[in-house]
Amino acid sequence: MTKLSRRSFVGGAAAFIGAPALIGCATVPRRWTLDPFTLGVASGSPSPDGFVLWTRLAPEPLSFDPFALAGMRGDAVELAYEIAADPELRTIVARGTARADPAFAYSVHIEAEGLKPGRPYWYRFMSGDAVSRTGRAMTSTAPGAPLERFKFGFVSCSNYEHGYFAAYRHLADEQPDAVVYLGDYIYEYASPPDVVVRRHSQIAEITTLADYRNRYTQYRLDPDLQRLHAETTALMTWDDHEVQNDYADRWSEDFEDPERFLFRRAGAYQAYYEHMPVRALSRPNGPVMRVYDRYSFGDLVEIALIDGRQYRSRGACYAPPDKGGTHFETDASCPERLDERRSLLGVEQETWLYDRFDRSLARWNVLASDVMIGQFHFPNPAGEATFTTDDWNGYPAARTRLLSRIRDSRLSNPVTIAGDMHSFWANDLKLDFDNPSSPTVATEFVGTSVSAIPPPYEAFAAQLSSNPYVRFFESRVRGYASVTVDHGTMTTRFNALADVRSPTSAISTLKTFVIENGKAGLVAA
Ligand code: FE
Ligand code: CA
């Protein structure tokens, strides 16, 4: 793969037309021998007057050459961009330049401002004689301003090795106002051959910044994922596989030294930043990076995206198997699970979130969690209730705090969405799951994986009778969810692919749920 001898562009002497001369940057290449915009474009983090626009220069996207990041070498490169009011880019409303910095793998993050609320714009990037594809981005409607209708999709768990991303294509076809990415956007591990549909470019588990960069690059070359980013505006959070399966803050799945693991996490977080349309507040500082945020869409919807990984307390009864660990499942023999001091979000994020509950102006309040909130237990060999420690079931006191705050703040129409389970779920969230007369505080929708292999259907389905607040479960299909909201109802559709092993797979609606304004709980439509 090494292409040390190959130059990806020839330097030009003059700055290109229309851009000002720049100080402290490399001479802008006039002529590229390879397209630098192989990874496409993306928009995200919408506000009433703008959004983030992203691209990354990668003329040799999968090159492992350590001295030329995806074919790029040398100083920062200046890019130009244009934002237009029409798809043909005839009416340019904003233009400018941005620095593609080698410290961030020649990615750019533009925070566009001064645009009109609640409408689409079209944009592109230029460098010398190279022009990117045209992207489409939506601004949001100002908090509290009237908005009739809003449509969003939510997706999670796209494992490149386990299938094609037809779900992303079908969601792009729906032209939603925003797409919520709930995590497991990449997978860090190598799959056993029997489940592999197409291979990651590195067969071993990835651990370094260079590895994670290469992994994001490979995913972004997927035409369906690239198109979804180009045509829709992203709201981003992450889960575990952006770093390592089941990690919790600095504690790794394989009991690695926490300081060493934080070094790995820093590389993974940086690569995430470099590839996502996120704001400057997300710029990483070593192993620390903020992704949690909230977005308002008029008087209709507020979406709060939380980070369930970076700040969580260590998993309950975390220990290697030879030292009494139970591999991320616990029963009553682990009272640590119930400890009220433990948190999934960390004190700072919890405070931020509860403050948002108190201040929301929206009719529908969506809490986007990487991992499932609803209670689910299964029996150990002795028949006693056993819980995973990796989602909110491992942090029940924190879950009770969260649901109590939702109720106490009288949050209007709370609905939660989650990923991680590789299966569709619709759950009632009870203030006290062990008390049948306890009120239902919110409804939860869990979306299936875009492609990642599912948990065994029969084993989970057999537990539904002892988990009465799980109202719907299906793990045998891959796909995505789409949600349409107006002032009277929220309609959630679970969409299922015919065959994840086919890039041209058809899609169909598996199930539709309606929630009526002011009434907690589901109505199956
Ligand atoms: Fe996953
Ligand atoms: Ca996960």
Coordinates of N, CA and C in Angstrom, one line a residue, residues 109 116 222 226 360 405 408-409 413 415 475 498-499:
H109 N -13.3 21.9 9.5 CA -14.6 22.1 10.2 C -15.0 23.5 10.1
K116 N -30.2 31.8 7.2 CA -31.6 31.9 7.6 C -32.1 30.6 8.3
D222 N -17.5 4.3 1.7 CA -18.8 3.6 1.3 C -19.7 4.6 0.7
Q226 N -21.5 7.8 2.4 CA -21.0 9.1 1.9 C -22.2 10.0 1.4
S360 N -36.4 23.5 28.5 CA -36.8 23.2 27.1 C -38.2 23.9 26.8
R405 N -36.0 13.0 37.4 CA -35.8 14.3 36.9 C -36.7 14.6 35.7
D408 N -40.1 15.1 37.4 CA -40.2 16.3 38.2 C -40.1 17.6 37.5
S409 N -39.4 17.6 36.3 CA -39.3 18.8 35.5 C -40.5 19.0 34.6
N413 N -43.8 15.6 26.8 CA -43.7 14.4 25.9 C -42.2 13.9 25.8
V415 N -39.4 11.3 25.1 CA -39.2 10.1 24.4 C -37.7 9.9 24.3
S475 N -34.9 -8.9 16.6 CA -33.5 -8.8 16.4 C -33.1 -9.4 15.0
A498 N -34.2 -6.1 3.5 CA -34.5 -7.5 3.0 C -33.3 -8.3 3.2
D499 N -32.1 -7.8 2.9 CA -30.8 -8.6 3.0 C -29.6 -7.7 3.1

